[in-house]
């Protein structure tokens, strides 16, 4: 079920009312209801894949309990290994098997052994990368003894399948979310209103920004050979905002929905396109995934504690794995490698790339804007690899930037440029707020009129082909 | 919680009130828009009729054709007009080879036709909606967009005559032929879902109201004609023969292949319309 569908418009108010009614009574009944609602939400797309979530949840629930009871280190290691192997095995089969088959066949044919190996027809279950990583983080945390194992199976199943963040994150940690299922939610008027606002802003980003940018971006990536340089660059910029609006919009809706149920999900985006360096960008973009890789891959590998060469190696590993997490295509791996290459210089700098405020003096401000523009340009270049169908496609697209011959273009969607410009300005003035919809009129009626305006804009710009990009990951 | 729910309900009521007012205003405007005054002859169809029938030749004539208009929309417009007034005696409906093509159905059923669909979907009654395989979500989206946001002051449902200059020299014939009759290098299937079905519905409607229906084929260049697939020529003959049995009149005119008469290979220019319209009116006058 999509957040922006009419089905969800009926689904969520029903869940909201029943949830708060049940919240007054037994916690188990409330969680059982939430579990049922989450499975309905997921199964609405294809109920058969519920079996995969159930299998993954049962394995990690059991392993969690065994890890908690077990004192033998060797046995604990084996249990952890089993859980990771199972989760990655399912993920690998559903998501990466065909990629490996194709590349294996390609390798054999390149050395003269012609192989006609057919691939399998496997449907990628929506959100598998997200909930797999979530359950894995639980098992690893129990193994590390940083959290206790969850004994109540309903609570654990609800934690894994909690519908607001089930199919596209944020990838939650048990340490943040699991305990919230073990206490009664308390409704807070301000938090509820904030949740609704965040949902509205998320819908705006998805429907108005992402879906409309997608039209031009798709056109540009398909017909780039018929476009001159400025339009090719614009295509990459539109894609940058498509993916930002799409994914951060989803995260906002997820967090807003969770807030209305009294849950707090982690922040996933923090105005990433206002970053002044690639390092800062990764502190602001898909925070739940980058911190996942930091905590469960980068730090166990040694992080930045050892020699610089080891740090560089670790950085490359997490970026390549992160790229591969996004999809079974070399383009994602190259996207990861390019980001690693852009990130590595920061390792050799004294001053680390962390989120820093814009400087106050005029010269510093100008310099900061320059840095933001430079970083955004680099990010747009990397998005070309992410969006393209193949490496050849991405390289041809990038080569098109130097196609200086003027070809007139009268595409209707250039009219969307001012809308995008206004969105960037809006985000800039709201960059210190939690999600971009914070600087609001004080008077209630004026605020409500603003919300009605936003709803009208959403309806006006709504398009039909509108699934979230990150569902495919 | 009580305060929150009260606030949400109050906001929802405000939203509904805002939309409700717009819906009422738009319904009023729409009902006013689908009216053609005292006209006795209405010309309906797509851009081919829109550019070919010039109403300055008769006080009784009005051209309400719209670019890319499918017969579904023509049917709904004619129905509304006939239901609301009795002055109309003759309906002139454009019928060219391209109107038989599945290309028109595709335009309605796929996303590329959003603008055309949006312009016409609000005319759909519940009967048409339930009787056809329309995407309900699409209908709701379109309804919310067109009826709820602000008053639609522009006449959306009635088209008008459009005088065009000759641009034949620049016209891309192969592109036009490809668009009308071909799909991925193959000859396009005939319309089987909407266009031909609603052409039949228009015939029945005019018959029910005892109105003369003239199926008018507007002139095209010889080059265009030579590229129309043979199956389409046969199909048009068969369709026309079938409707003639039901008392439908047909009017086709070939005019001299002069550049000034054509906007492009399949549309008349203003000068071409000045040749076509009087002949059409003569033909209609003889029907009486």
XYZ file of C-alpha atoms in Angstrom:
761
model
C 0.000 0.000 0.000
C 1.331 3.392 -0.936
C 1.208 6.274 1.516
C -0.209 8.581 -1.146
C -2.959 6.178 -2.222
C -6.654 6.487 -1.444
C -6.475 3.094 0.238
C -4.083 4.531 2.808
C -6.443 7.446 3.344
C -8.991 4.932 4.657
C -6.503 2.533 6.201
C -4.657 4.948 8.453
C -7.564 6.754 10.172
C -9.045 3.327 10.965
C -5.743 2.138 12.415
C -5.331 5.419 14.298
C -8.723 5.185 16.024
C -8.497 1.483 16.876
C -4.891 1.849 18.028
C -5.739 4.541 20.571
C -8.813 2.658 21.750
C -6.756 -0.497 22.277
C -3.906 1.487 23.800
C -6.137 2.104 26.811
C -6.367 -1.642 27.468
C -3.867 -4.448 27.177
C -0.489 -3.800 25.572
C -0.467 -7.239 23.933
C -3.826 -6.606 22.252
C -2.584 -3.243 21.003
C 0.627 -4.723 19.625
C -1.247 -7.641 18.094
C -3.518 -5.165 16.350
C -0.516 -3.157 15.145
C 1.056 -6.364 13.861
C -2.120 -7.290 11.986
C -2.339 -3.790 10.517
C 1.312 -3.926 9.468
C 0.895 -7.302 7.781
C -2.244 -6.057 6.044
C -0.335 -2.976 4.865
C 2.459 -5.128 3.465
C 0.272 -7.984 2.228
C -1.908 -5.545 0.306
C 0.917 -5.478 -2.247
C 1.513 -9.247 -2.300
C 0.538 -11.390 0.673
C 2.858 -14.248 -0.369
C 5.922 -12.278 0.692
C 4.662 -12.058 4.253
C 6.176 -15.514 4.615
C 9.629 -14.002 4.092
C 9.149 -11.381 6.804
C 7.794 -14.025 9.128
C 10.727 -16.366 8.418
C 13.271 -13.603 8.918
C 11.524 -12.459 12.114
C 11.267 -15.962 13.575
C 14.925 -16.722 12.887
C 16.113 -13.532 14.547
C 13.682 -13.835 17.432
C 14.909 -17.369 18.153
C 18.554 -16.513 17.642
C 18.107 -13.460 19.886
C 16.733 -15.583 22.714
C 19.424 -18.243 22.297
C 22.132 -15.583 22.257
C 20.723 -14.072 25.419
C 20.703 -17.404 27.233
C 23.987 -18.661 25.860
C 27.247 -17.936 27.643
C 29.629 -19.900 25.452
C 31.344 -17.433 23.132
C 31.855 -20.000 20.402
C 28.186 -20.953 20.377
C 27.191 -17.296 20.340
C 29.412 -16.693 17.326
C 27.810 -19.590 15.493
C 24.352 -18.323 16.316
C 25.233 -14.886 15.029
C 26.789 -16.401 11.928
C 23.635 -18.441 11.304
C 21.384 -15.396 11.621
C 23.524 -13.248 9.324
C 23.931 -16.087 6.815
C 20.186 -16.683 6.777
C 19.291 -13.015 6.326
C 21.949 -12.327 3.732
C 21.102 -15.629 2.045
C 17.461 -14.639 1.574
C 18.464 -11.149 0.500
C 21.127 -12.531 -1.838
C 18.733 -15.008 -3.422
C 15.934 -12.500 -3.971
C 18.041 -9.537 -4.955
C 21.448 -10.589 -6.213
C 21.260 -14.120 -7.636
C 20.533 -13.039 -11.203
C 23.284 -10.435 -11.018
C 25.835 -13.079 -10.064
C 24.548 -15.515 -12.691
C 24.747 -12.893 -15.429
C 28.230 -11.795 -14.429
C 29.440 -15.374 -14.095
C 28.111 -16.159 -17.571
C 29.717 -12.989 -18.895
C 33.042 -13.915 -17.335
C 32.930 -17.405 -18.839
C 32.100 -16.058 -22.254
C 34.919 -13.508 -22.045
C 37.468 -16.290 -21.577
C 36.018 -18.180 -24.498
C 33.814 -20.638 -22.667
C 30.494 -19.708 -24.184
C 27.810 -20.338 -21.681
C 24.144 -19.806 -22.185
C 23.069 -19.613 -18.573
C 19.530 -18.499 -18.104
C 18.584 -16.324 -15.158
C 15.698 -16.999 -12.791
C 12.488 -15.096 -12.707
C 12.563 -13.753 -9.158
C 10.270 -11.026 -7.893
C 12.068 -8.706 -5.504
C 10.001 -8.446 -2.320
C 9.326 -4.814 -1.484
C 11.399 -3.510 1.413
C 13.478 -6.679 1.858
C 16.734 -4.720 2.178
C 15.209 -2.547 4.872
C 13.672 -5.119 7.184
C 16.573 -7.536 6.706
C 19.007 -4.891 7.922
C 16.699 -4.024 10.799
C 16.484 -7.608 12.053
C 20.208 -8.100 11.559
C 20.979 -5.046 13.671
C 18.816 -6.513 16.446
C 20.713 -9.810 16.470
C 24.090 -8.078 16.360
C 23.095 -5.778 19.235
C 21.943 -8.763 21.305
C 25.209 -10.525 20.481
C 27.130 -7.445 21.609
C 24.954 -7.360 24.728
C 24.063 -3.755 24.053
C 20.371 -4.695 24.290
C 18.435 -7.532 25.868
C 16.669 -10.092 23.739
C 12.940 -9.531 23.299
C 10.972 -12.349 24.879
C 7.535 -11.424 23.643
C 7.195 -12.681 20.092
C 4.313 -10.342 19.214
C 6.368 -7.360 20.282
C 9.313 -8.561 18.228
C 7.226 -9.274 15.125
C 5.652 -5.819 15.436
C 9.094 -4.233 15.736
C 10.218 -5.888 12.487
C 7.045 -5.152 10.548
C 5.956 -1.771 11.955
C 4.148 -0.472 8.879
C 5.239 3.186 8.726
C 8.853 2.218 8.118
C 8.549 -1.354 6.864
C 9.107 -0.941 3.142
C 11.490 1.994 2.838
C 12.869 2.801 6.260
C 14.189 4.544 8.235
C 16.101 1.369 9.115
C 15.423 1.377 12.820
C 17.589 0.031 15.607
C 16.109 -2.155 18.271
C 17.721 0.120 20.852
C 15.545 3.006 19.648
C 12.311 1.363 18.562
C 11.820 -1.995 20.278
C 11.294 -0.635 23.780
C 8.602 1.700 22.460
C 6.397 -1.351 21.855
C 6.766 -2.321 25.489
C 5.175 0.824 26.850
C 1.828 2.428 26.322
C 1.856 5.297 23.874
C 0.967 8.691 25.276
C -0.876 11.009 22.948
C 0.473 14.501 22.724
C -1.538 17.162 20.923
C 1.537 19.051 19.696
C 3.258 15.869 18.567
C 0.108 14.742 16.769
C -0.192 18.070 14.953
C 3.497 17.911 14.120
C 2.988 14.381 12.742
C 0.222 15.602 10.438
C 2.404 18.492 9.268
C 5.288 16.137 8.570
C 2.996 13.830 6.587
C 1.772 16.820 4.577
C 5.309 17.990 3.858
C 6.369 14.443 2.931
C 3.465 14.162 0.511
C 4.424 17.527 -0.969
C 8.016 16.394 -1.508
C 6.936 13.105 -3.037
C 3.995 14.174 -5.192
C 4.947 17.687 -6.201
C 8.734 17.597 -6.272
C 9.770 13.984 -6.903
C 7.031 12.839 -9.263
C 7.260 15.931 -11.422
C 11.049 16.026 -11.492
C 10.865 12.375 -12.544
C 9.123 13.233 -15.787
C 11.905 15.475 -17.023
C 14.671 13.328 -15.531
C 13.292 10.219 -17.260
C 13.032 12.100 -20.508
C 16.570 13.460 -20.178
C 18.086 10.069 -19.359
C 16.226 8.419 -22.253
C 16.862 11.079 -24.928
C 20.108 12.640 -23.690
C 21.709 12.280 -27.131
C 19.106 14.733 -28.453
C 19.788 17.318 -25.751
C 22.443 19.968 -25.480
C 24.629 20.478 -22.443
C 22.422 22.704 -20.219
C 19.466 20.340 -20.543
C 21.587 17.300 -19.761
C 22.848 19.024 -16.622
C 19.278 19.959 -15.774
C 18.282 16.309 -16.195
C 20.821 15.291 -13.537
C 19.643 18.098 -11.230
C 16.031 17.029 -11.686
C 16.977 13.465 -10.829
C 18.810 14.704 -7.720
C 15.588 16.332 -6.544
C 13.488 13.421 -7.680
C 15.377 10.995 -5.481
C 15.585 13.449 -2.606
C 11.876 14.301 -2.729
C 10.954 10.668 -3.152
C 13.017 9.186 -0.378
C 13.034 11.974 2.170
C 9.324 12.447 1.458
C 8.738 8.794 2.312
C 10.779 9.129 5.502
C 8.808 12.222 6.523
C 5.495 10.462 5.997
C 6.769 7.421 7.906
C 7.921 9.552 10.822
C 4.721 11.584 10.802
C 2.540 8.461 10.828
C 4.629 6.996 13.644
C 4.303 10.230 15.637
C 0.521 10.011 15.375
C 0.745 6.577 16.964
C 3.055 7.875 19.671
C 6.263 6.383 18.261
C 9.499 8.157 17.536
C 11.424 7.050 14.449
C 14.951 8.228 13.765
C 15.618 11.178 11.484
C 16.695 9.975 8.055
C 17.458 13.198 6.160
C 18.826 16.532 7.260
C 18.767 18.838 4.209
C 21.583 16.926 2.473
C 21.860 19.258 -0.519
C 23.027 22.059 1.763
C 26.139 20.067 2.671
C 29.487 21.768 2.278
C 31.418 18.558 1.611
C 30.819 14.942 0.633
C 31.559 13.887 4.202
C 28.881 16.225 5.470
C 26.513 14.963 2.786
C 26.816 11.469 4.233
C 25.991 12.827 7.682
C 22.777 14.195 6.222
C 21.665 11.667 3.563
C 19.893 8.393 4.417
C 21.220 8.686 7.958
C 19.713 5.377 9.107
C 21.653 3.451 6.441
C 24.941 5.338 6.732
C 24.949 4.945 10.521
C 24.028 1.261 10.091
C 27.092 0.719 7.930
C 29.169 2.797 10.320
C 28.134 0.774 13.375
C 27.980 -2.723 11.900
C 30.626 -2.662 9.144
C 32.979 0.299 9.384
C 33.716 0.236 13.120
C 34.082 -3.590 13.347
C 36.577 -3.337 10.473
C 38.635 -0.930 12.555
C 37.022 2.328 11.461
C 39.472 5.205 11.474
C 41.436 3.997 14.472
C 44.295 2.349 12.613
C 46.590 3.471 9.830
C 45.210 5.780 7.201
C 45.544 3.063 4.577
C 43.254 0.862 6.684
C 40.785 3.729 7.042
C 40.824 4.245 3.281
C 40.200 0.531 2.775
C 37.319 0.611 5.248
C 35.802 3.650 3.589
C 35.926 1.917 0.215
C 34.358 -1.213 1.682
C 31.387 0.590 3.201
C 30.740 2.702 0.128
C 30.924 -0.274 -2.228
C 28.680 -2.347 0.036
C 26.322 0.600 0.392
C 26.171 0.947 -3.384
C 25.527 -2.760 -3.785
C 22.813 -2.596 -1.120
C 20.880 -0.278 -3.413
C 20.676 -2.734 -6.250
C 22.223 -5.551 -8.223
C 23.832 -3.476 -10.920
C 27.375 -2.300 -11.562
C 26.068 1.257 -11.744
C 25.330 1.214 -8.004
C 28.773 -0.191 -7.252
C 30.432 2.521 -9.348
C 28.225 5.078 -7.583
C 29.620 3.789 -4.282
C 33.208 3.824 -5.565
C 32.899 7.402 -6.843
C 31.537 8.508 -3.469
C 34.428 6.734 -1.755
C 36.896 8.526 -4.018
C 35.284 11.854 -3.197
C 35.205 11.032 0.521
C 38.794 9.800 0.898
C 40.506 13.247 0.770
C 38.655 14.184 3.970
C 40.519 11.382 5.761
C 43.775 13.222 5.117
C 42.431 16.565 6.233
C 42.823 17.701 9.804
C 39.349 19.209 10.017
C 36.697 16.551 9.742
C 33.630 16.972 7.552
C 30.850 17.263 10.019
C 27.688 19.289 9.972
C 28.633 22.889 10.601
C 26.550 26.043 10.548
C 26.807 28.519 7.719
C 29.392 31.170 8.617
C 28.184 34.605 9.647
C 30.571 36.955 7.835
C 29.803 37.814 4.223
C 33.040 36.405 2.784
C 32.599 33.169 4.712
C 28.993 32.957 3.572
C 30.010 33.332 -0.062
C 32.646 30.668 0.460
C 30.092 28.385 2.103
C 27.656 28.848 -0.776
C 30.487 27.977 -3.142
C 31.172 24.822 -1.163
C 27.486 23.887 -1.155
C 27.259 24.392 -4.899
C 30.454 22.412 -5.480
C 29.294 19.531 -3.284
C 25.870 19.504 -4.922
C 27.516 19.377 -8.366
C 29.613 16.389 -7.308
C 26.560 14.651 -5.865
C 24.650 15.246 -9.111
C 27.468 13.662 -11.094
C 27.359 10.591 -8.860
C 23.560 10.422 -9.250
C 24.104 9.913 -12.979
C 25.681 6.528 -12.197
C 22.875 5.756 -9.799
C 20.139 6.572 -12.309
C 21.654 5.217 -15.523
C 20.792 1.745 -16.802
C 24.423 0.779 -17.344
C 27.951 2.118 -16.978
C 28.017 2.908 -20.718
C 24.788 4.825 -20.349
C 26.125 6.877 -17.452
C 29.395 7.666 -19.235
C 27.578 8.694 -22.418
C 25.274 10.862 -20.347
C 28.193 12.557 -18.618
C 29.965 12.996 -21.966
C 26.807 14.747 -23.170
C 27.523 17.556 -20.712
C 30.300 18.606 -23.077
C 27.917 18.517 -26.035
C 28.008 22.230 -26.703
C 25.971 22.307 -29.913
C 22.764 24.228 -29.295
C 19.688 22.078 -29.794
C 16.424 23.883 -29.107
C 14.276 22.210 -26.497
C 10.731 23.213 -25.765
C 9.881 20.563 -23.236
C 6.880 21.382 -21.142
C 8.611 20.350 -17.952
C 11.086 23.185 -18.043
C 8.156 25.127 -16.644
C 8.728 23.198 -13.451
C 12.115 24.881 -12.884
C 10.604 27.884 -11.002
C 8.640 25.515 -8.740
C 11.851 23.671 -7.966
C 13.580 26.983 -7.318
C 10.900 28.006 -4.821
C 11.186 24.635 -3.114
C 14.946 25.076 -2.694
C 14.421 28.565 -1.234
C 11.749 27.204 1.146
C 14.057 24.423 2.298
C 16.903 26.882 2.774
C 14.891 29.056 5.130
C 13.675 25.975 6.992
C 17.011 24.179 7.105
C 17.308 24.510 10.866
C 13.887 22.971 11.454
C 13.324 19.261 11.920
C 12.002 18.476 8.463
C 11.402 21.657 6.489
C 7.956 22.705 7.592
C 8.833 24.542 10.754
C 8.779 28.265 10.057
C 5.012 28.773 10.150
C 2.584 31.635 10.810
C 1.571 31.938 14.446
C -2.119 32.548 13.832
C -4.026 29.267 13.601
C -6.352 30.254 10.747
C -3.463 31.577 8.651
C -1.646 28.297 9.263
C -4.698 26.317 8.230
C -5.018 28.369 5.061
C -1.393 27.557 4.317
C -2.123 23.830 4.792
C -5.100 24.087 2.420
C -2.830 25.778 -0.130
C -0.309 22.942 0.190
C -3.085 20.338 -0.204
C -4.302 22.136 -3.343
C -0.771 22.248 -4.749
C -0.411 18.509 -4.065
C -3.704 17.756 -5.828
C -2.819 20.015 -8.724
C 0.588 18.452 -9.333
C -0.413 14.865 -8.593
C 0.588 12.400 -11.281
C -0.462 8.836 -11.757
C 2.713 6.781 -12.040
C 3.978 7.355 -8.563
C 5.568 4.412 -6.724
C 8.493 5.247 -4.447
C 11.961 4.692 -5.966
C 13.320 3.113 -2.796
C 10.732 0.325 -2.904
C 12.956 -1.363 -5.476
C 15.825 -1.499 -3.009
C -6.836 13.536 22.243
C -10.302 15.131 22.244
C -8.810 18.502 21.390
C -6.743 16.968 18.592
C -9.691 15.122 17.058
C -11.832 18.277 17.299
C -9.109 20.274 15.550
C -8.742 17.660 12.803
C -12.519 17.604 12.267
C -12.668 21.418 12.217
C -9.841 21.573 9.679
C -11.471 18.856 7.567
C -14.737 20.800 7.578
C -12.910 23.926 6.456
C -11.291 21.937 3.655
C -14.596 20.366 2.652
C -16.268 23.775 2.724
C -13.577 25.223 0.490
C -13.885 22.339 -1.941
C -17.666 22.333 -1.709
C -17.882 25.982 -2.730
C -15.556 25.350 -5.671
C -17.536 22.306 -6.756
C -20.791 24.274 -6.699
C -19.265 27.188 -8.600
C -17.705 24.851 -11.160
C -20.904 22.840 -11.604
C -22.741 26.059 -12.308
C -20.064 27.221 -14.752
C -19.989 23.822 -16.458
C -23.716 23.722 -16.950
C -23.548 27.177 -18.480
C -20.624 26.219 -20.661
C -22.300 23.297 -22.421
C -24.830 25.532 -24.103
C -24.836 26.652 -27.693
C -27.455 29.399 -27.760
C -29.867 29.401 -30.675
C -27.584 27.515 -33.039
C -29.330 25.003 -35.262
C -26.171 23.369 -36.564
C -23.375 22.251 -34.282
C -20.016 21.076 -35.616
C -18.367 18.586 -33.292
C -15.139 16.634 -33.506
C -11.407 17.006 -33.174
C -8.890 19.483 -34.605
C -9.828 18.520 -38.190
C -13.353 19.896 -37.754
C -12.082 22.645 -35.467
C -10.015 24.153 -38.306
C -12.421 23.315 -41.158
C -15.823 24.693 -40.150
C -15.879 28.466 -39.992
C -19.068 29.710 -38.243
C -18.937 33.156 -39.872
C -20.814 31.699 -42.857
C -24.043 31.127 -40.934
C -25.724 32.566 -37.877
C -27.171 29.125 -37.219
C -23.803 27.400 -37.102
C -21.509 26.926 -34.115
C -18.248 25.040 -34.063
C -17.575 23.333 -30.718
C -14.809 20.987 -31.843
C -11.678 20.601 -29.729
C -8.202 19.451 -30.527
C -7.721 15.689 -29.962
C -11.325 15.247 -28.881
C -12.360 11.604 -28.732
C -15.903 10.541 -29.666
C -16.560 9.812 -26.024
C -16.269 13.543 -25.297
C -18.231 14.442 -28.434
C -20.988 12.069 -27.339
C -21.184 13.580 -23.872
C -21.207 17.123 -25.238
C -23.925 16.364 -27.772
C -25.947 14.552 -25.110
C -25.770 17.500 -22.706
C -26.695 19.940 -25.453
C -29.642 17.906 -26.721
C -30.888 17.350 -23.193
C -30.801 21.061 -22.424
C -32.278 22.623 -25.547
C -34.278 21.837 -28.658
C -32.956 24.392 -31.216
C -30.378 22.040 -32.688
C -31.477 20.401 -35.930
C -28.209 19.120 -37.345
C -25.047 17.744 -35.842
C -21.932 17.747 -38.029
C -19.440 15.239 -36.732
C -15.932 14.910 -38.118
C -15.029 11.447 -39.351
C -11.642 10.797 -40.879
C -9.524 7.699 -41.277
C -7.573 8.544 -38.148
C -10.763 8.470 -36.043
C -10.951 4.739 -36.632
C -7.513 4.131 -35.208
C -6.814 2.545 -31.839
C -4.555 5.552 -31.366
C -7.572 7.419 -30.043
C -8.376 4.698 -27.509
C -4.785 4.690 -26.372
C -4.894 8.421 -25.849
C -7.811 7.971 -23.498
C -6.543 4.945 -21.680
C -2.920 5.852 -21.178
C -1.305 8.584 -19.184
C -0.205 10.533 -22.234
C -3.769 11.687 -22.675
C -4.136 13.241 -19.247
C -4.995 16.683 -20.585
C -7.695 15.411 -22.919
C -9.003 13.062 -20.293
C -9.055 15.767 -17.645
C -10.993 18.065 -19.925
C -13.690 15.547 -20.541
C -13.935 13.190 -17.654
C -16.118 15.498 -15.618
C -18.796 15.167 -18.230
C -19.028 11.478 -17.509
C -22.194 10.388 -15.853
C -22.216 7.517 -13.421
C -23.643 5.309 -16.151
C -20.660 5.834 -18.422
C -18.276 5.507 -15.528
C -19.669 2.213 -14.297
C -20.121 0.900 -17.803
C -16.532 1.326 -18.884
C -13.224 0.181 -17.583
C -12.143 3.568 -16.287
C -9.639 3.815 -13.563
C -11.658 5.177 -10.652
C -8.582 6.660 -9.011
C -7.880 8.577 -12.172
C -11.406 9.899 -12.158
C -11.109 11.053 -8.550
C -7.729 12.681 -9.194
C -9.089 14.505 -12.161
C -12.236 15.524 -10.295
C -10.279 16.908 -7.362
C -7.944 18.756 -9.657
C -10.519 20.273 -11.958
C -13.481 20.846 -9.704
C -12.096 21.490 -6.255
C -9.156 23.813 -6.423
C -10.472 26.978 -8.031
C -13.275 28.101 -10.328
C -12.655 27.039 -13.908
C -13.538 30.171 -15.792
C -12.119 28.945 -19.084
C -14.587 27.136 -21.324
C -13.289 23.651 -21.052
C -15.912 21.586 -22.768
C -16.946 23.670 -25.720
C -14.300 24.146 -28.319
C -14.367 26.771 -31.044
C -13.341 27.336 -34.621
C -9.635 28.013 -34.933
C -8.415 29.909 -37.967
C -4.954 28.702 -38.930
C -2.380 29.826 -41.428
C -0.938 27.564 -44.054
C 2.189 25.838 -42.855
C 2.188 22.973 -45.302
C 5.790 23.472 -46.353
C 7.003 22.748 -42.844
C 4.539 19.937 -42.114
C 6.016 16.539 -41.299
C 3.821 14.118 -43.222
C 5.551 10.924 -42.142
C 5.225 11.888 -38.483
C 1.504 12.554 -38.856
C 0.879 9.300 -40.723
C 2.934 7.389 -38.191
C 1.019 8.910 -35.281
C -2.386 8.239 -36.810
C -1.948 4.771 -38.234
C 1.147 3.025 -36.923
C 2.349 1.619 -33.668
C 5.940 0.422 -33.488
C 6.167 0.106 -37.288
C 2.985 -2.016 -37.431
C -0.361 -0.762 -38.680
C -2.365 0.260 -35.647
C -5.381 -1.849 -34.730
C -8.769 -0.219 -35.178
C -10.373 1.355 -32.161
C -12.175 -1.374 -30.303
C -12.825 0.088 -26.886
C -14.007 3.637 -27.078
C -13.912 5.653 -30.242
C -15.933 3.478 -32.578
C -18.252 2.466 -29.757
C -19.065 6.087 -29.002
C -19.418 6.923 -32.680
C -22.227 4.348 -32.655
C -23.611 5.950 -29.500
C -23.695 9.367 -31.211
C -25.590 7.861 -34.135
C -28.158 6.351 -31.751
C -28.415 9.553 -29.748
C -29.131 11.710 -32.801
C -31.637 9.147 -33.978
C -33.385 9.209 -30.570
C -33.706 12.996 -30.716
C -34.615 12.956 -34.403
C -31.628 15.110 -35.282
C -29.807 15.042 -38.624
C -26.347 13.654 -38.228
C -23.800 14.497 -40.912
C -20.543 12.616 -40.784
C -18.107 15.016 -42.430
C -14.740 14.041 -43.788
C -12.567 17.119 -44.086
C -10.193 17.456 -47.045
C -6.611 16.215 -46.830
C -3.728 16.500 -49.259
C -3.242 13.856 -51.925
C 0.087 12.954 -50.357
C -1.647 12.200 -47.065
C -4.345 10.168 -48.776
C -1.732 8.102 -50.601
C -0.205 7.096 -47.288
C -3.388 6.060 -45.518
C -3.198 2.256 -45.139
C -5.598 0.413 -47.426
C -7.248 -1.368 -44.499
C -8.272 1.996 -43.096
C -9.858 3.045 -46.369
C -11.872 -0.179 -46.441
C -12.855 0.241 -42.823
C -14.122 3.795 -43.328
C -16.235 2.678 -46.273
C -17.696 -0.142 -44.201
C -18.426 2.114 -41.225
C -20.056 4.777 -43.415
C -22.131 2.181 -45.320
C -23.368 0.776 -42.036
C -24.402 4.156 -40.656
C -26.044 5.233 -43.916
C -28.487 2.367 -43.407
C -29.452 4.038 -40.125
C -30.246 7.339 -41.838
C -26.947 9.078 -41.224
C -25.757 11.564 -43.857
C -22.199 11.763 -45.047
C -20.319 14.642 -46.540
C -16.856 14.448 -48.046
C -15.123 17.077 -50.097
C -11.913 16.963 -52.026
C -10.463 20.385 -52.720
C -7.632 21.497 -54.922
C -4.245 20.569 -53.500
C -3.160 24.210 -53.120
C -0.713 24.992 -50.368
C -2.785 27.921 -49.071
C -5.748 25.677 -48.308
C -3.871 23.485 -45.879
C -2.399 24.117 -42.480
C -0.680 20.772 -42.802
C -1.433 17.560 -44.700
C -4.577 16.705 -42.744
C -5.872 20.063 -41.474
C -7.350 22.937 -43.440
C -6.087 26.481 -43.143
C -8.466 29.428 -42.725
C -8.576 29.774 -46.505
C -9.369 26.087 -46.847
C -12.170 26.473 -44.287
C -13.635 29.234 -46.454
C -13.939 26.751 -49.273
C -15.143 23.852 -47.154
C -17.762 25.544 -44.936
C -20.064 26.976 -47.641
C -20.155 23.604 -49.398
C -21.008 21.893 -46.130
C -23.790 24.393 -45.431
C -25.173 23.910 -48.971
C -25.288 20.190 -48.346
C -27.088 20.664 -45.021
C -29.573 23.098 -46.578
C -30.503 20.449 -49.136
C -31.327 17.996 -46.336
C -34.275 20.081 -45.169
